[in-house]
Coordinates of N, CA and C in Angstrom, one line a residue:
M193 N 32.7 88.1 -3.8 CA 33.2 86.9 -3.9 C 34.6 86.9 -4.2
L194 N 35.5 85.8 -3.7 CA 36.9 85.8 -3.9 C 37.0 85.0 -5.0
K195 N 37.8 85.5 -5.9 CA 38.0 84.7 -7.2 C 39.7 84.8 -7.4
K196 N 40.2 83.6 -7.6 CA 41.8 83.5 -8.0 C 41.9 84.0 -9.2
E197 N 42.9 84.9 -9.5 CA 43.4 85.5 -10.7 C 44.8 84.8 -11.1
E198 N 45.4 84.7 -12.3 CA 46.2 84.4 -12.8 C 47.2 85.7 -12.6
T199 N 48.7 85.9 -12.4 CA 49.4 86.7 -12.4 C 49.8 87.2 -13.7
P200 N 50.3 88.3 -14.0 CA 50.9 88.4 -15.3 C 52.4 88.2 -15.3
W201 N 53.0 87.6 -14.2 CA 54.4 87.3 -14.1 C 54.1 85.8 -13.9
S202 N 55.4 85.0 -14.3 CA 55.3 83.5 -14.5 C 56.1 82.8 -13.2
E203 N 57.1 83.4 -12.8 CA 58.1 82.8 -12.0 C 58.3 83.5 -10.6
A204 N 58.3 84.7 -10.5 CA 58.4 85.6 -9.1 C 58.2 86.9 -8.8
V205 N 58.4 87.2 -7.8 CA 58.0 88.5 -7.4 C 59.3 88.9 -6.4
V206 N 59.9 89.9 -6.7 CA 60.7 90.5 -6.0 C 60.2 92.0 -5.0
L207 N 60.5 91.8 -3.7 CA 60.2 93.0 -3.0 C 61.3 93.8 -2.6
V208 N 61.5 95.0 -2.9 CA 62.5 95.7 -2.5 C 62.1 97.0 -1.5
C209 N 62.8 96.5 -0.2 CA 62.2 97.6 0.8 C 63.1 99.1 0.5
T210 N 61.8 100.1 0.6 CA 62.1 101.4 0.5 C 62.7 102.1 1.6
K211 N 62.5 101.3 3.1 CA 62.5 102.1 4.2 C 63.9 101.9 4.3
C212 N 64.8 100.8 3.9 CA 66.3 100.4 4.3 C 67.0 102.0 3.8
S213 N 66.4 102.7 2.5 CA 67.3 103.7 2.1 C 67.7 104.6 3.1
K214 N 66.9 104.7 4.5 CA 67.3 105.6 5.4 C 68.4 105.3 6.4
S215 N 68.9 104.0 6.5 CA 70.2 103.4 7.2 C 71.0 103.2 6.2
I216 N 71.3 104.0 5.0 CA 72.3 103.6 4.2 C 72.9 105.2 4.0
S217 N 74.4 105.5 4.5 CA 74.9 106.6 4.3 C 74.9 107.1 3.2
A218 N 74.4 108.5 2.8 CA 74.5 109.1 1.4 C 75.8 109.2 0.9
S219 N 77.0 109.1 1.6 CA 78.5 109.1 1.4 C 78.8 107.6 0.5
S220 N 78.0 106.7 0.7 CA 78.2 105.3 0.1 C 77.5 105.4 -1.2
L221 N 76.7 106.3 -1.5 CA 75.6 106.1 -2.8 C 76.3 107.1 -3.7
Q222 N 75.8 106.6 -5.1 CA 76.2 107.4 -5.8 C 75.2 108.4 -6.6
E223 N 73.7 107.6 -6.8 CA 72.8 107.9 -7.1 C 72.0 108.8 -6.2
E224 N 71.3 109.9 -6.8 CA 70.1 110.4 -5.7 C 69.0 109.8 -5.6
G225 N 68.1 110.1 -4.8 CA 66.9 109.4 -4.4 C 66.8 108.4 -3.5
N226 N 66.0 107.7 -3.5 CA 65.7 106.7 -2.6 C 66.5 105.2 -3.1
A227 N 67.3 104.7 -2.3 CA 68.3 103.4 -2.9 C 67.2 102.5 -3.3
G228 N 66.2 102.3 -2.5 CA 65.3 101.2 -2.9 C 64.6 101.3 -4.3
E229 N 64.2 102.6 -4.6 CA 63.6 103.0 -5.9 C 64.7 102.7 -6.9
N230 N 65.7 103.2 -6.3 CA 66.9 103.2 -7.8 C 67.2 101.6 -8.1
L231 N 67.2 101.0 -7.1 CA 67.3 99.6 -7.3 C 66.4 98.8 -8.1
K232 N 65.0 98.9 -7.5 CA 64.1 98.3 -8.4 C 64.1 98.9 -9.9
T233 N 64.2 100.3 -10.1 CA 64.4 100.7 -11.6 C 65.6 99.9 -12.1
F234 N 66.9 99.5 -11.8 CA 67.9 99.1 -12.3 C 67.4 97.6 -12.6
L235 N 66.9 96.8 -11.6 CA 66.5 95.4 -12.0 C 65.4 95.5 -13.0
K236 N 64.3 96.0 -13.1 CA 63.4 96.2 -14.1 C 64.0 96.5 -15.3
K237 N 64.6 97.6 -15.4 CA 65.3 98.0 -16.9 C 66.3 96.4 -17.3
S238 N 67.0 96.0 -16.5 CA 67.8 95.1 -16.8 C 67.1 93.6 -17.1
F239 N 65.7 93.2 -16.3 CA 65.1 92.0 -16.8 C 64.4 92.7 -18.2
K240 N 63.8 93.7 -18.4 CA 63.2 94.2 -19.6 C 64.4 93.9 -20.9
E241 N 65.4 94.4 -20.7 CA 66.5 94.4 -21.6 C 66.7 92.7 -22.3
S242 N 66.7 92.0 -21.4 CA 67.1 90.7 -21.6 C 65.9 89.9 -22.0
G243 N 64.7 90.5 -21.8 CA 63.3 89.9 -22.4 C 62.9 89.1 -21.3
D244 N 63.4 89.1 -20.2 CA 62.8 88.1 -19.1 C 61.6 88.9 -17.9
L245 N 61.3 90.3 -18.4 CA 60.5 91.0 -17.5 C 59.1 90.2 -17.3
S246 N 58.6 89.4 -18.2 CA 57.4 88.8 -17.9 C 57.6 87.9 -16.9
K247 N 58.5 87.3 -16.8 CA 58.8 86.2 -15.6 C 58.9 86.5 -14.3
I248 N 59.0 88.0 -14.0 CA 59.7 88.3 -12.7 C 58.8 89.8 -12.5
R249 N 58.2 90.0 -11.3 CA 57.7 91.5 -11.2 C 58.4 91.9 -9.8
I250 N 58.8 93.0 -10.1 CA 59.9 93.7 -9.1 C 59.2 94.9 -8.3
V251 N 58.8 95.1 -7.3 CA 58.1 96.0 -6.9 C 58.9 96.6 -5.4
T252 N 58.6 97.9 -5.1 CA 58.8 98.3 -3.8 C 58.0 97.8 -2.8
S253 N 58.6 97.9 -1.3 CA 57.6 97.5 -0.4 C 57.8 98.3 0.9
S254 N 57.2 98.2 1.8 CA 57.4 99.0 3.2 C 58.5 98.0 3.9
C255 N 58.7 98.0 5.2 CA 59.6 97.6 6.0 C 59.5 95.8 5.6
L256 N 60.8 95.3 5.3 CA 60.6 93.9 5.4 C 60.9 93.3 6.6
D257 N 61.3 93.9 7.6 CA 61.7 93.4 8.9 C 63.1 92.9 9.0
V258 N 64.0 93.4 8.2 CA 65.4 92.8 8.0 C 66.1 94.1 8.0
C259 N 66.5 94.6 9.3 CA 67.0 95.9 9.1 C 68.5 95.9 9.5
I260 N 69.3 96.0 8.7 CA 70.9 96.1 9.0 C 71.6 97.4 8.5
D261 N 72.0 98.1 9.2 CA 72.6 99.4 9.0 C 73.5 99.1 7.5
E262 N 73.5 100.0 6.8 CA 74.3 100.0 5.5 C 73.8 99.1 4.5
T263 N 72.4 98.5 4.6 CA 72.0 97.4 3.6 C 70.7 97.6 3.0
Q264 N 70.6 97.0 2.0 CA 69.1 97.1 1.5 C 68.6 95.7 1.6
A265 N 67.5 95.5 2.1 CA 66.7 94.3 1.9 C 65.8 93.9 0.9
V266 N 66.2 92.8 0.2 CA 65.5 92.3 -1.1 C 64.8 91.0 -0.7
T267 N 63.7 90.7 -1.1 CA 63.1 89.4 -1.1 C 62.5 89.0 -2.0
F268 N 63.1 87.7 -2.5 CA 62.6 87.0 -3.8 C 61.7 85.7 -3.3
A269 N 60.4 85.9 -4.0 CA 59.3 84.8 -3.5 C 58.7 84.4 -4.9
S270 N 59.4 82.9 -4.9 CA 58.7 82.1 -6.1 C 57.4 81.8 -6.3
V271 N 56.9 81.5 -7.5 CA 55.4 81.3 -7.4 C 55.1 80.0 -6.9
E272 N 56.4 79.1 -6.7 CA 56.3 77.7 -6.2 C 56.4 77.6 -4.6
G273 N 56.3 79.1 -4.2 CA 56.4 78.9 -2.6 C 57.8 79.4 -2.0
D274 N 58.7 78.9 -2.5 CA 60.3 79.4 -2.0 C 60.4 81.0 -1.8
T275 N 60.7 81.4 -0.7 CA 61.1 82.9 -0.4 C 62.3 83.1 0.3
E276 N 63.1 83.8 -0.2 CA 64.6 84.1 0.3 C 64.6 85.7 0.6
T277 N 65.4 86.0 1.4 CA 65.6 87.4 1.8 C 67.0 87.6 1.8
F278 N 67.7 88.8 1.2 CA 68.9 89.0 1.1 C 69.2 90.5 1.5
T279 N 70.3 90.8 1.9 CA 70.7 92.2 2.2 C 71.9 92.4 1.3
V280 N 72.0 93.7 0.6 CA 72.9 93.9 -0.3 C 73.1 95.6 -0.2
H281 N 74.3 95.8 -0.8 CA 74.4 97.3 -1.0 C 73.8 97.6 -2.3
P282 N 72.8 98.4 -2.1 CA 72.0 98.9 -3.4 C 72.4 99.4 -4.6
E283 N 74.0 99.6 -4.4 CA 74.7 100.0 -5.7 C 75.9 99.1 -6.0
K284 N 76.5 98.9 -4.9 CA 77.7 98.1 -5.2 C 77.3 96.7 -5.5
D285 N 76.4 95.9 -5.0 CA 76.2 94.7 -5.3 C 75.1 94.2 -6.2
R286 N 74.5 95.3 -6.9 CA 73.5 95.3 -7.8 C 73.4 94.3 -8.9
E287 N 74.9 94.0 -9.6 CA 75.3 93.2 -10.5 C 75.0 91.8 -10.0
E288 N 75.6 91.6 -8.9 CA 75.5 90.1 -8.1 C 74.2 90.0 -7.8
L289 N 73.5 90.7 -7.3 CA 72.0 90.6 -7.0 C 71.1 90.1 -8.3
L290 N 71.6 90.9 -9.5 CA 70.9 90.6 -10.9 C 71.1 89.3 -11.2
K291 N 72.4 88.8 -11.2 CA 72.9 87.5 -11.5 C 72.1 86.6 -10.9
L292 N 72.0 86.7 -9.5 CA 71.4 85.5 -8.4 C 69.9 85.7 -8.8
L293 N 69.2 86.6 -9.0 CA 67.9 86.7 -9.4 C 67.5 86.0 -10.7
K294 N 68.2 86.1 -11.9 CA 68.1 85.7 -13.1 C 68.6 84.0 -12.9
S295 N 69.2 83.7 -12.1 CA 69.6 82.4 -12.0 C 68.2 81.4 -11.3
K296 N 67.5 82.3 -10.7 CA 66.5 81.5 -10.0 C 65.2 81.6 -10.9
I297 N 65.1 82.3 -12.1 CA 63.8 82.2 -12.8 C 64.0 81.4 -14.1

């Protein structure tokens, strides 16, 4: 039987593509590992530190079908139904992305 459940986050979910890291040159990255995983970790840590992690769920995703070389695709999906997808550099643009996401919750 299909049963609707309440989500543990109150405002939104953020999807970070893990496939995009294949199109980002290693020379433009300072951190080792998957750029998508690293960006997710940064965002989760930042939201936890500010006390806002209960408002937002940040997860990795397979391909979001927004494939642009040297960028990371990130989708913001509000519980109210609004969805926006952004392309960013996973390290250079992370503070700007964090600021944008915080403004949306």
